[in-house]
Amino acid sequence: MIFRKYYTIQSKKNPEELKKYLLGQHLKVHSLDFEIYDKGDSIKVIPHAENDDHVYTLPITKLKINKSANGSIIKMMSKPRRIDIGGPYLLIIFIFFAVLAGVLLRIYGQGEYNITSYILVGISAVAFIILWMRMEQGYFDYIRKINRWIKEHA
């Protein structure tokens, strides 16, 4: 939900030509190999991270190629792998409940727990900033580079 990204790319190639060109290709992002293969009516870009110990959250990108008047339209949807998304979702849930607790302490604490509520909200803000910076350096950077590669080769 929160980590899904959608893009639309215009191409002058027709869908069949584009599919033939993209299928079987490999692309490297941060020394990690991604393979493009056919999955029914769409194309998937899947990371090969079996041998890499330093990878945390990786995207699976689905490409849907539709015919248009002057070529084709590529609809791109990236989402995290199921195995990777548990940690970020748990952290988001922790942040939500810490902010909720801070707000409730501020409202119903009658002035006794103001410092505690500020600390909870501050810790939540710091945790969210760290999470988002890590996701921007890793997961979202992978998505940006896959998107750029698809644009260049379409």
Coordinates of C-alpha atoms in Angstrom, one line a residue:
M1 CA 0.0 0.0 0.0
I2 CA 2.3 2.8 1.2
F3 CA 5.3 1.4 -0.6
R4 CA 3.8 0.8 -4.0
K5 CA 4.8 3.0 -6.9
Y6 CA 3.0 3.4 -10.2
Y7 CA 4.5 4.9 -13.5
T8 CA 3.3 5.2 -17.1
I9 CA 5.8 5.2 -19.9
Q10 CA 5.2 6.0 -23.6
S11 CA 7.1 4.0 -26.2
K12 CA 7.2 4.3 -30.0
K13 CA 7.7 0.6 -30.4
N14 CA 4.7 -1.7 -30.8
P15 CA 3.9 -4.1 -27.9
E16 CA 5.0 -7.3 -29.5
E17 CA 8.4 -5.8 -30.6
L18 CA 8.8 -4.3 -27.1
K19 CA 8.0 -7.6 -25.4
K20 CA 10.5 -9.5 -27.6
Y21 CA 13.2 -6.9 -26.8
L22 CA 12.7 -6.8 -23.1
L23 CA 12.2 -10.5 -22.3
G24 CA 15.3 -12.3 -21.1
Q25 CA 17.2 -9.1 -20.5
H26 CA 19.2 -8.6 -17.3
L27 CA 19.9 -5.2 -15.6
K28 CA 22.2 -4.4 -12.8
V29 CA 21.3 -2.0 -10.0
H30 CA 23.7 -1.5 -7.2
S31 CA 25.6 -4.7 -8.3
L32 CA 22.3 -6.7 -7.9
D33 CA 21.0 -8.6 -10.9
F34 CA 17.4 -8.2 -12.0
E35 CA 15.8 -10.4 -14.7
I36 CA 12.9 -9.6 -17.0
Y37 CA 10.6 -12.5 -17.8
D38 CA 7.1 -13.2 -19.1
K39 CA 4.3 -13.8 -16.6
G40 CA 1.1 -14.4 -18.5
D41 CA -0.3 -11.1 -19.8
S42 CA 2.4 -9.0 -18.1
I43 CA 6.2 -8.8 -17.7
K44 CA 7.9 -9.0 -14.4
V45 CA 11.3 -7.6 -13.3
I46 CA 12.5 -9.9 -10.4
P47 CA 15.7 -9.4 -8.3
H48 CA 18.1 -12.3 -7.9
A49 CA 19.1 -11.8 -4.3
E50 CA 19.8 -15.4 -3.3
N51 CA 23.5 -14.9 -2.7
D52 CA 23.4 -11.3 -1.3
D53 CA 23.4 -10.9 2.5
H54 CA 23.3 -7.1 2.6
V55 CA 19.9 -6.6 0.8
Y56 CA 16.9 -5.7 2.8
T57 CA 13.8 -4.5 0.8
L58 CA 13.7 -5.2 -2.9
P59 CA 11.0 -4.4 -5.4
I60 CA 9.1 -6.7 -7.8
T61 CA 8.1 -4.6 -10.8
K62 CA 5.2 -5.6 -13.1
L63 CA 5.0 -4.1 -16.6
K64 CA 1.7 -4.2 -18.5
I65 CA 2.2 -3.2 -22.1
N66 CA -0.9 -1.8 -23.9
K67 CA -1.2 -0.8 -27.6
S68 CA -1.7 2.9 -28.3
A69 CA -2.2 5.0 -31.5
N70 CA 1.5 5.8 -31.9
G71 CA 3.2 2.8 -30.3
S72 CA 2.6 1.5 -26.8
I73 CA 2.0 2.5 -23.2
I74 CA 3.8 0.7 -20.5
K75 CA 2.1 0.7 -17.1
M76 CA 4.6 0.0 -14.4
M77 CA 3.8 -1.1 -10.8
S78 CA 6.5 -1.7 -8.2
K79 CA 5.9 -3.3 -4.8
P80 CA 8.1 -4.9 -2.2
R81 CA 8.7 -8.6 -2.0
R82 CA 6.5 -10.3 0.5
I83 CA 9.5 -11.6 2.4
D84 CA 11.0 -8.1 2.7
I85 CA 8.0 -5.9 3.7
G86 CA 7.4 -7.2 7.3
G87 CA 10.1 -5.1 8.9
P88 CA 9.0 -1.7 7.4
Y89 CA 5.3 -2.4 8.1
L90 CA 6.1 -3.3 11.8
L91 CA 8.0 0.0 12.1
I92 CA 5.2 2.0 10.6
I93 CA 2.7 0.4 13.0
F94 CA 5.0 1.2 15.9
I95 CA 5.3 4.8 14.8
F96 CA 1.5 5.1 14.4
F97 CA 0.8 3.7 17.9
A98 CA 3.6 5.9 19.5
V99 CA 2.1 9.0 17.9
L100 CA -1.4 8.0 19.0
A101 CA -0.2 7.4 22.5
G102 CA 1.6 10.8 22.6
V103 CA -1.5 12.6 21.3
L104 CA -3.8 10.8 23.8
L105 CA -1.4 11.6 26.7
R106 CA -1.3 15.2 25.6
I107 CA -5.1 15.4 25.4
Y108 CA -6.1 13.3 28.4
G109 CA -3.0 13.7 30.6
Q110 CA -4.2 17.0 32.1
G111 CA -0.8 18.5 31.9
E112 CA 1.0 15.7 33.9
Y113 CA 2.4 13.8 30.9
N114 CA 3.2 16.6 28.4
I115 CA 6.9 15.8 28.4
T116 CA 6.3 12.1 27.9
S117 CA 3.9 12.9 25.0
Y118 CA 6.5 15.1 23.3
I119 CA 9.2 12.4 23.8
L120 CA 6.9 9.8 22.2
V121 CA 6.1 12.0 19.2
G122 CA 9.7 12.9 18.9
I123 CA 10.9 9.3 18.9
S124 CA 8.2 8.5 16.3
A125 CA 9.4 11.4 14.1
V126 CA 13.0 10.3 14.3
A127 CA 12.1 6.7 13.6
F128 CA 10.0 7.7 10.6
I129 CA 12.8 9.9 9.2
I130 CA 15.3 7.1 9.6
L131 CA 13.0 4.6 8.0
W132 CA 12.2 6.9 5.0
M133 CA 15.9 7.7 4.5
R134 CA 16.8 4.0 4.4
M135 CA 13.9 3.3 2.0
E136 CA 15.0 6.2 -0.3
Q137 CA 18.6 4.9 -0.4
G138 CA 17.5 1.3 -1.0
Y139 CA 14.1 0.3 -2.1
F140 CA 13.0 3.6 -3.8
D141 CA 16.4 3.9 -5.5
Y142 CA 16.0 0.5 -7.0
I143 CA 12.6 1.5 -8.3
R144 CA 14.0 4.8 -9.8
K145 CA 16.8 3.0 -11.5
I146 CA 14.6 0.2 -12.9
N147 CA 12.2 2.9 -14.2
R148 CA 15.1 4.8 -15.8
W149 CA 16.3 1.6 -17.5
I150 CA 12.9 0.7 -18.8
K151 CA 12.5 4.3 -20.2
E152 CA 15.9 4.1 -21.9
H153 CA 15.2 0.7 -23.5
A154 CA 11.6 1.3 -24.5

